[in-house]
Amino acid sequence: MTAGRPSTTDVYTRRMGFFRRKSQQPPMSPAASEPEPAKAEDLDDLDERGWDAVTQAVSQHYPGAREFHVAYSPGLHFGSALQGCSALPGPDHWFYVTYGLTELWGKDSDDPTTSGFGYELTMRVRRSPADETPPQWPYRALIVLAQYVRSGPQELWLGDRIRLADGVTDDPDGALTTLAVTADPKVVPIETPNGRVAFWQAVALTDTDVEEAKRSTTDEVLERLAADDPLLTIDPERR
């Protein structure tokens, strides 16, 4: 997959399901499972070179940070859209990264230059210094986005807007309704034994932001938001 499509799209999604054209099938229900604590022994016998490359790319930005990892049941090879997702604490935000849109273990595809879909998803969410554990809703929002990637036939592109029917956060009265996709501002693409991996950040937008993007572009809205916060951290209370 490559970035650079000039237009943007809005796709309406229901939490763990999709409003899609009738010709498209919804994702398999196993991918809708709530995340479960990861079991390290489940991966002991696997070649983890793809997994390790993703971990190394992000951990250098959060040295020594405790990793909060969840695994999605029943797992990537049995219908889940992702294998797992990790959250790392920064001084003022939580950083999330997915595992499963790239080839985490051995090389499976015939394309030696690209690992899987070619990217993993990231997200940054506002954190108070007193917060010791990450919020759970980003784990759910990111697997919804991953389900969209896998449900096809459309590809996900930088600049796309994906609207979650139940909202981005777990606040039913929250104003954040849509995820926009952009290149992660810090974690650069890497070359791995399985091919190239980029990191695409999901940024939450309000309906007002979306209307502005329709009049201009998603990139222009994100540039406006980045003027105040270059990391495009999601503030769940933003209106």
PDB file of C-alpha atoms in Angstrom:
ATOM      1  CA  MET A   1       0.000   0.000   0.000  1.00  0.00           C
ATOM      2  CA  THR A   2       1.099   3.494  -0.671  1.00  0.00           C
ATOM      3  CA  ALA A   3       0.070   6.895   0.621  1.00  0.00           C
ATOM      4  CA  GLY A   4      -0.809   9.952  -1.345  1.00  0.00           C
ATOM      5  CA  ARG A   5      -4.405   9.657  -2.552  1.00  0.00           C
ATOM      6  CA  PRO A   6      -5.578  13.283  -2.958  1.00  0.00           C
ATOM      7  CA  SER A   7      -9.174  12.794  -1.835  1.00  0.00           C
ATOM      8  CA  THR A   8     -10.517  11.803   1.577  1.00  0.00           C
ATOM      9  CA  THR A   9     -13.330   9.465   2.530  1.00  0.00           C
ATOM     10  CA  ASP A  10     -15.737   9.156   5.395  1.00  0.00           C
ATOM     11  CA  VAL A  11     -16.711   5.602   6.305  1.00  0.00           C
ATOM     12  CA  TYR A  12     -19.339   5.151   8.996  1.00  0.00           C
ATOM     13  CA  THR A  13     -18.534   2.331  11.381  1.00  0.00           C
ATOM     14  CA  ARG A  14     -20.341   0.794  14.326  1.00  0.00           C
ATOM     15  CA  ARG A  15     -18.233  -0.326  17.275  1.00  0.00           C
ATOM     16  CA  MET A  16     -17.149  -3.833  16.246  1.00  0.00           C
ATOM     17  CA  GLY A  17     -19.251  -3.670  13.049  1.00  0.00           C
ATOM     18  CA  PHE A  18     -19.553  -1.520   9.955  1.00  0.00           C
ATOM     19  CA  PHE A  19     -22.045   0.511   7.979  1.00  0.00           C
ATOM     20  CA  ARG A  20     -20.680  -0.436   4.556  1.00  0.00           C
ATOM     21  CA  ARG A  21     -22.104  -0.792   1.064  1.00  0.00           C
ATOM     22  CA  LYS A  22     -24.285  -3.906   0.775  1.00  0.00           C
ATOM     23  CA  SER A  23     -21.759  -5.557  -1.512  1.00  0.00           C
ATOM     24  CA  GLN A  24     -19.227  -5.570   1.290  1.00  0.00           C
ATOM     25  CA  GLN A  25     -19.276  -8.099   4.114  1.00  0.00           C
ATOM     26  CA  PRO A  26     -18.856  -7.039   7.764  1.00  0.00           C
ATOM     27  CA  PRO A  27     -15.788  -8.267   9.592  1.00  0.00           C
ATOM     28  CA  MET A  28     -15.896 -11.628  11.317  1.00  0.00           C
ATOM     29  CA  SER A  29     -17.304 -11.486  14.821  1.00  0.00           C
ATOM     30  CA  PRO A  30     -14.182 -12.982  16.507  1.00  0.00           C
ATOM     31  CA  ALA A  31     -12.313  -9.775  15.665  1.00  0.00           C
ATOM     32  CA  ALA A  32     -14.776  -7.906  17.855  1.00  0.00           C
ATOM     33  CA  SER A  33     -13.594  -9.542  21.065  1.00  0.00           C
ATOM     34  CA  GLU A  34     -12.488  -7.443  23.969  1.00  0.00           C
ATOM     35  CA  PRO A  35      -8.714  -7.400  24.514  1.00  0.00           C
ATOM     36  CA  GLU A  36      -7.268  -9.892  26.968  1.00  0.00           C
ATOM     37  CA  PRO A  37      -3.953  -9.815  28.831  1.00  0.00           C
ATOM     38  CA  ALA A  38      -1.154 -11.094  26.629  1.00  0.00           C
ATOM     39  CA  LYS A  39       0.377 -14.483  27.383  1.00  0.00           C
ATOM     40  CA  ALA A  40       4.060 -14.468  26.534  1.00  0.00           C
ATOM     41  CA  GLU A  41       4.219 -18.251  26.373  1.00  0.00           C
ATOM     42  CA  ASP A  42       1.836 -18.220  23.397  1.00  0.00           C
ATOM     43  CA  LEU A  43       4.624 -16.727  21.260  1.00  0.00           C
ATOM     44  CA  ASP A  44       7.653 -18.494  22.683  1.00  0.00           C
ATOM     45  CA  ASP A  45       8.123 -20.842  19.739  1.00  0.00           C
ATOM     46  CA  LEU A  46       7.603 -18.262  16.977  1.00  0.00           C
ATOM     47  CA  ASP A  47      10.063 -16.253  14.916  1.00  0.00           C
ATOM     48  CA  GLU A  48       9.359 -12.785  16.304  1.00  0.00           C
ATOM     49  CA  ARG A  49      11.596 -10.698  14.020  1.00  0.00           C
ATOM     50  CA  GLY A  50       8.707  -8.597  12.712  1.00  0.00           C
ATOM     51  CA  TRP A  51       7.271  -8.099  16.191  1.00  0.00           C
ATOM     52  CA  ASP A  52      10.659  -7.152  17.616  1.00  0.00           C
ATOM     53  CA  ALA A  53      11.267  -4.603  14.855  1.00  0.00           C
ATOM     54  CA  VAL A  54       8.027  -2.776  15.700  1.00  0.00           C
ATOM     55  CA  THR A  55       8.850  -2.847  19.416  1.00  0.00           C
ATOM     56  CA  GLN A  56      12.339  -1.473  18.861  1.00  0.00           C
ATOM     57  CA  ALA A  57      11.066   1.325  16.613  1.00  0.00           C
ATOM     58  CA  VAL A  58       8.703   2.692  19.249  1.00  0.00           C
ATOM     59  CA  SER A  59      10.552   1.864  22.482  1.00  0.00           C
ATOM     60  CA  GLN A  60      13.428   4.202  21.660  1.00  0.00           C
ATOM     61  CA  HIS A  61      10.985   7.096  22.084  1.00  0.00           C
ATOM     62  CA  TYR A  62       9.886   5.821  25.518  1.00  0.00           C
ATOM     63  CA  PRO A  63      13.071   4.405  27.071  1.00  0.00           C
ATOM     64  CA  GLY A  64      12.455   2.403  30.216  1.00  0.00           C
ATOM     65  CA  ALA A  65       8.677   2.855  30.038  1.00  0.00           C
ATOM     66  CA  ARG A  66       6.464   0.062  31.278  1.00  0.00           C
ATOM     67  CA  GLU A  67       4.559  -1.625  28.463  1.00  0.00           C
ATOM     68  CA  PHE A  68       0.840  -2.310  28.879  1.00  0.00           C
ATOM     69  CA  HIS A  69       0.065  -4.958  26.273  1.00  0.00           C
ATOM     70  CA  VAL A  70      -3.245  -6.615  25.438  1.00  0.00           C
ATOM     71  CA  ALA A  71      -3.900  -9.555  23.127  1.00  0.00           C
ATOM     72  CA  TYR A  72      -7.059  -9.755  21.045  1.00  0.00           C
ATOM     73  CA  SER A  73      -8.917 -13.060  21.282  1.00  0.00           C
ATOM     74  CA  PRO A  74      -8.936 -15.451  19.451  1.00  0.00           C
ATOM     75  CA  GLY A  75      -5.815 -14.080  17.756  1.00  0.00           C
ATOM     76  CA  LEU A  76      -4.700 -12.954  14.336  1.00  0.00           C
ATOM     77  CA  HIS A  77      -4.683 -16.401  12.754  1.00  0.00           C
ATOM     78  CA  PHE A  78      -8.197 -17.199  13.972  1.00  0.00           C
ATOM     79  CA  GLY A  79     -10.089 -14.075  12.891  1.00  0.00           C
ATOM     80  CA  SER A  80      -8.960 -11.120  14.982  1.00  0.00           C
ATOM     81  CA  ALA A  81      -8.023  -8.003  13.034  1.00  0.00           C
ATOM     82  CA  LEU A  82      -4.941  -7.558  15.243  1.00  0.00           C
ATOM     83  CA  GLN A  83      -2.767  -9.782  17.386  1.00  0.00           C
ATOM     84  CA  GLY A  84      -2.370  -7.146  20.071  1.00  0.00           C
ATOM     85  CA  CYS A  85      -1.769  -3.545  21.029  1.00  0.00           C
ATOM     86  CA  SER A  86       0.651  -1.914  23.462  1.00  0.00           C
ATOM     87  CA  ALA A  87       0.415   1.319  25.420  1.00  0.00           C
ATOM     88  CA  LEU A  88       3.501   3.128  26.721  1.00  0.00           C
ATOM     89  CA  PRO A  89       3.396   6.073  29.156  1.00  0.00           C
ATOM     90  CA  GLY A  90       4.965   9.365  28.177  1.00  0.00           C
ATOM     91  CA  PRO A  91       5.182  12.416  30.455  1.00  0.00           C
ATOM     92  CA  ASP A  92       1.852  13.817  29.264  1.00  0.00           C
ATOM     93  CA  HIS A  93       0.358  11.169  26.997  1.00  0.00           C
ATOM     94  CA  TRP A  94      -0.152   7.461  26.413  1.00  0.00           C
ATOM     95  CA  PHE A  95       1.321   6.087  23.205  1.00  0.00           C
ATOM     96  CA  TYR A  96      -0.458   3.126  21.588  1.00  0.00           C
ATOM     97  CA  VAL A  97       0.873   0.910  18.806  1.00  0.00           C
ATOM     98  CA  THR A  98      -0.809  -2.034  17.110  1.00  0.00           C
ATOM     99  CA  TYR A  99       0.657  -5.415  16.271  1.00  0.00           C
ATOM    100  CA  GLY A 100      -0.807  -7.326  13.367  1.00  0.00           C
ATOM    101  CA  LEU A 101      -1.166  -5.237  10.225  1.00  0.00           C
ATOM    102  CA  THR A 102       2.422  -6.138   9.363  1.00  0.00           C
ATOM    103  CA  GLU A 103       4.090  -9.545   9.303  1.00  0.00           C
ATOM    104  CA  LEU A 104       5.012 -10.084  12.931  1.00  0.00           C
ATOM    105  CA  TRP A 105       6.705 -13.437  12.532  1.00  0.00           C
ATOM    106  CA  GLY A 106       8.124 -15.012   9.372  1.00  0.00           C
ATOM    107  CA  LYS A 107       7.625 -13.644   5.869  1.00  0.00           C
ATOM    108  CA  ASP A 108       4.263 -14.775   4.443  1.00  0.00           C
ATOM    109  CA  SER A 109       3.605 -12.545   1.425  1.00  0.00           C
ATOM    110  CA  ASP A 110       5.357 -12.573  -1.945  1.00  0.00           C
ATOM    111  CA  ASP A 111       6.303  -8.877  -1.706  1.00  0.00           C
ATOM    112  CA  PRO A 112       9.805  -8.643  -0.219  1.00  0.00           C
ATOM    113  CA  THR A 113       9.696  -4.853   0.041  1.00  0.00           C
ATOM    114  CA  THR A 114       6.591  -4.452   2.217  1.00  0.00           C
ATOM    115  CA  SER A 115       5.625  -6.140   5.470  1.00  0.00           C
ATOM    116  CA  GLY A 116       1.932  -7.028   5.425  1.00  0.00           C
ATOM    117  CA  PHE A 117      -0.173  -3.931   4.824  1.00  0.00           C
ATOM    118  CA  GLY A 118       2.975  -1.852   5.220  1.00  0.00           C
ATOM    119  CA  TYR A 119       2.065  -0.034   8.436  1.00  0.00           C
ATOM    120  CA  GLU A 120       0.999  -0.364  12.043  1.00  0.00           C
ATOM    121  CA  LEU A 121      -1.409   2.086  13.684  1.00  0.00           C
ATOM    122  CA  THR A 122      -0.478   4.438  16.503  1.00  0.00           C
ATOM    123  CA  MET A 123      -2.400   6.800  18.769  1.00  0.00           C
ATOM    124  CA  ARG A 124      -1.519   9.321  21.460  1.00  0.00           C
ATOM    125  CA  VAL A 125      -3.972  10.062  24.262  1.00  0.00           C
ATOM    126  CA  ARG A 126      -3.702  12.729  26.939  1.00  0.00           C
ATOM    127  CA  ARG A 127      -2.320  11.452  30.247  1.00  0.00           C
ATOM    128  CA  SER A 128      -2.235  12.963  33.693  1.00  0.00           C
ATOM    129  CA  PRO A 129       0.974  12.276  35.646  1.00  0.00           C
ATOM    130  CA  ALA A 130      -1.209  10.540  38.223  1.00  0.00           C
ATOM    131  CA  ASP A 131      -2.567   8.044  35.663  1.00  0.00           C
ATOM    132  CA  GLU A 132      -0.842   4.714  36.272  1.00  0.00           C
ATOM    133  CA  THR A 133      -2.754   2.601  33.743  1.00  0.00           C
ATOM    134  CA  PRO A 134      -3.896   3.486  30.214  1.00  0.00           C
ATOM    135  CA  PRO A 135      -7.546   3.990  29.262  1.00  0.00           C
ATOM    136  CA  GLN A 136      -9.145   1.019  27.528  1.00  0.00           C
ATOM    137  CA  TRP A 137     -11.114   2.764  24.783  1.00  0.00           C
ATOM    138  CA  PRO A 138      -8.068   3.309  22.493  1.00  0.00           C
ATOM    139  CA  TYR A 139      -7.566  -0.479  22.340  1.00  0.00           C
ATOM    140  CA  ARG A 140     -11.135  -0.792  21.091  1.00  0.00           C
ATOM    141  CA  ALA A 141     -10.945   2.151  18.698  1.00  0.00           C
ATOM    142  CA  LEU A 142      -7.758   0.852  17.094  1.00  0.00           C
ATOM    143  CA  ILE A 143      -9.134  -2.623  16.456  1.00  0.00           C
ATOM    144  CA  VAL A 144     -12.205  -1.068  14.833  1.00  0.00           C
ATOM    145  CA  LEU A 145      -9.854   0.793  12.505  1.00  0.00           C
ATOM    146  CA  ALA A 146      -7.900  -2.406  11.864  1.00  0.00           C
ATOM    147  CA  GLN A 147     -11.148  -4.211  11.041  1.00  0.00           C
ATOM    148  CA  TYR A 148     -11.849  -1.555   8.426  1.00  0.00           C
ATOM    149  CA  VAL A 149      -8.407  -2.164   6.917  1.00  0.00           C
ATOM    150  CA  ARG A 150      -9.047  -5.893   6.667  1.00  0.00           C
ATOM    151  CA  SER A 151     -12.695  -5.778   5.569  1.00  0.00           C
ATOM    152  CA  GLY A 152     -11.875  -4.366   2.102  1.00  0.00           C
ATOM    153  CA  PRO A 153     -12.141  -3.878  -0.746  1.00  0.00           C
ATOM    154  CA  GLN A 154     -11.083  -0.289  -0.098  1.00  0.00           C
ATOM    155  CA  GLU A 155      -7.601   0.471   1.115  1.00  0.00           C
ATOM    156  CA  LEU A 156      -6.780   2.801   3.973  1.00  0.00           C
ATOM    157  CA  TRP A 157      -4.825   5.872   2.931  1.00  0.00           C
ATOM    158  CA  LEU A 158      -3.157   8.751   4.704  1.00  0.00           C
ATOM    159  CA  GLY A 159      -5.745  11.501   4.913  1.00  0.00           C
ATOM    160  CA  ASP A 160      -8.752   9.181   5.239  1.00  0.00           C
ATOM    161  CA  ARG A 161     -11.425   9.848   7.828  1.00  0.00           C
ATOM    162  CA  ILE A 162     -13.188   6.924   9.508  1.00  0.00           C
ATOM    163  CA  ARG A 163     -16.305   7.775  11.502  1.00  0.00           C
ATOM    164  CA  LEU A 164     -17.139   5.526  14.454  1.00  0.00           C
ATOM    165  CA  ALA A 165     -20.897   5.369  14.917  1.00  0.00           C
ATOM    166  CA  ASP A 166     -20.575   5.072  18.703  1.00  0.00           C
ATOM    167  CA  GLY A 167     -17.890   7.747  18.950  1.00  0.00           C
ATOM    168  CA  VAL A 168     -14.159   7.451  19.447  1.00  0.00           C
ATOM    169  CA  THR A 169     -14.046   7.340  23.251  1.00  0.00           C
ATOM    170  CA  ASP A 170     -16.210   5.554  25.818  1.00  0.00           C
ATOM    171  CA  ASP A 171     -18.035   8.794  26.676  1.00  0.00           C
ATOM    172  CA  PRO A 172     -21.524   8.666  25.089  1.00  0.00           C
ATOM    173  CA  ASP A 173     -21.661  12.468  25.233  1.00  0.00           C
ATOM    174  CA  GLY A 174     -18.159  12.970  23.836  1.00  0.00           C
ATOM    175  CA  ALA A 175     -17.633  15.174  20.791  1.00  0.00           C
ATOM    176  CA  LEU A 176     -14.935  13.043  19.156  1.00  0.00           C
ATOM    177  CA  THR A 177     -16.622  11.043  16.414  1.00  0.00           C
ATOM    178  CA  THR A 178     -14.049  10.382  13.708  1.00  0.00           C
ATOM    179  CA  LEU A 179     -10.516   9.053  13.318  1.00  0.00           C
ATOM    180  CA  ALA A 180      -8.235  10.694  10.759  1.00  0.00           C
ATOM    181  CA  VAL A 181      -5.113   8.923   9.539  1.00  0.00           C
ATOM    182  CA  THR A 182      -1.745  10.633   9.193  1.00  0.00           C
ATOM    183  CA  ALA A 183       1.926   9.712   9.328  1.00  0.00           C
ATOM    184  CA  ASP A 184       3.167   9.413  12.899  1.00  0.00           C
ATOM    185  CA  PRO A 185       5.072  12.635  13.696  1.00  0.00           C
ATOM    186  CA  LYS A 186       7.849  10.854  15.623  1.00  0.00           C
ATOM    187  CA  VAL A 187       8.075   7.165  14.742  1.00  0.00           C
ATOM    188  CA  VAL A 188       9.607   6.982  11.276  1.00  0.00           C
ATOM    189  CA  PRO A 189       9.252   4.087   8.808  1.00  0.00           C
ATOM    190  CA  ILE A 190      11.678   1.213   9.300  1.00  0.00           C
ATOM    191  CA  GLU A 191      13.151  -1.577   7.213  1.00  0.00           C
ATOM    192  CA  THR A 192      12.573  -5.001   8.741  1.00  0.00           C
ATOM    193  CA  PRO A 193      13.506  -8.544   7.662  1.00  0.00           C
ATOM    194  CA  ASN A 194       9.918  -8.804   6.366  1.00  0.00           C
ATOM    195  CA  GLY A 195       9.933  -5.499   4.467  1.00  0.00           C
ATOM    196  CA  ARG A 196       9.142  -1.859   5.105  1.00  0.00           C
ATOM    197  CA  VAL A 197       6.909  -0.820   8.023  1.00  0.00           C
ATOM    198  CA  ALA A 198       5.475   2.675   8.443  1.00  0.00           C
ATOM    199  CA  PHE A 199       3.538   4.015  11.429  1.00  0.00           C
ATOM    200  CA  TRP A 200       0.222   5.739  10.800  1.00  0.00           C
ATOM    201  CA  GLN A 201      -1.331   7.725  13.623  1.00  0.00           C
ATOM    202  CA  ALA A 202      -5.062   7.823  14.304  1.00  0.00           C
ATOM    203  CA  VAL A 203      -6.165  11.321  15.349  1.00  0.00           C
ATOM    204  CA  ALA A 204      -9.628  12.049  16.759  1.00  0.00           C
ATOM    205  CA  LEU A 205     -11.787  14.719  15.108  1.00  0.00           C
ATOM    206  CA  THR A 206     -15.044  16.389  16.056  1.00  0.00           C
ATOM    207  CA  ASP A 207     -17.931  16.860  13.627  1.00  0.00           C
ATOM    208  CA  THR A 208     -16.856  20.491  13.321  1.00  0.00           C
ATOM    209  CA  ASP A 209     -13.383  19.356  12.289  1.00  0.00           C
ATOM    210  CA  VAL A 210     -14.883  16.993   9.734  1.00  0.00           C
ATOM    211  CA  GLU A 211     -17.010  19.728   8.170  1.00  0.00           C
ATOM    212  CA  GLU A 212     -13.902  21.884   7.932  1.00  0.00           C
ATOM    213  CA  ALA A 213     -12.027  19.011   6.292  1.00  0.00           C
ATOM    214  CA  LYS A 214     -14.794  18.624   3.708  1.00  0.00           C
ATOM    215  CA  ARG A 215     -14.413  22.296   2.781  1.00  0.00           C
ATOM    216  CA  SER A 216     -10.625  21.992   2.603  1.00  0.00           C
ATOM    217  CA  THR A 217      -8.674  18.774   3.331  1.00  0.00           C
ATOM    218  CA  THR A 218      -7.981  16.514   6.269  1.00  0.00           C
ATOM    219  CA  ASP A 219      -4.329  17.528   6.102  1.00  0.00           C
ATOM    220  CA  GLU A 220      -5.218  21.184   6.609  1.00  0.00           C
ATOM    221  CA  VAL A 221      -7.307  20.370   9.683  1.00  0.00           C
ATOM    222  CA  LEU A 222      -4.476  18.286  11.110  1.00  0.00           C
ATOM    223  CA  GLU A 223      -1.996  21.088  10.404  1.00  0.00           C
ATOM    224  CA  ARG A 224      -4.228  23.447  12.404  1.00  0.00           C
ATOM    225  CA  LEU A 225      -4.376  21.005  15.313  1.00  0.00           C
ATOM    226  CA  ALA A 226      -0.623  20.379  15.121  1.00  0.00           C
ATOM    227  CA  ALA A 227       0.056  24.084  15.526  1.00  0.00           C
ATOM    228  CA  ASP A 228      -1.052  23.718  19.158  1.00  0.00           C
ATOM    229  CA  ASP A 229       0.171  20.136  19.641  1.00  0.00           C
ATOM    230  CA  PRO A 230       2.733  18.740  17.163  1.00  0.00           C
ATOM    231  CA  LEU A 231       2.145  15.228  18.521  1.00  0.00           C
ATOM    232  CA  LEU A 232      -1.612  15.416  17.766  1.00  0.00           C
ATOM    233  CA  THR A 233      -2.485  14.008  21.168  1.00  0.00           C
ATOM    234  CA  ILE A 234      -6.146  13.119  21.634  1.00  0.00           C
ATOM    235  CA  ASP A 235      -7.895  15.014  24.418  1.00  0.00           C
ATOM    236  CA  PRO A 236     -11.064  13.018  25.201  1.00  0.00           C
ATOM    237  CA  GLU A 237     -12.713  16.156  26.593  1.00  0.00           C
ATOM    238  CA  ARG A 238     -12.142  18.301  23.498  1.00  0.00           C
ATOM    239  CA  ARG A 239     -15.300  19.861  22.173  1.00  0.00           C
TER     240      ARG A 239
END
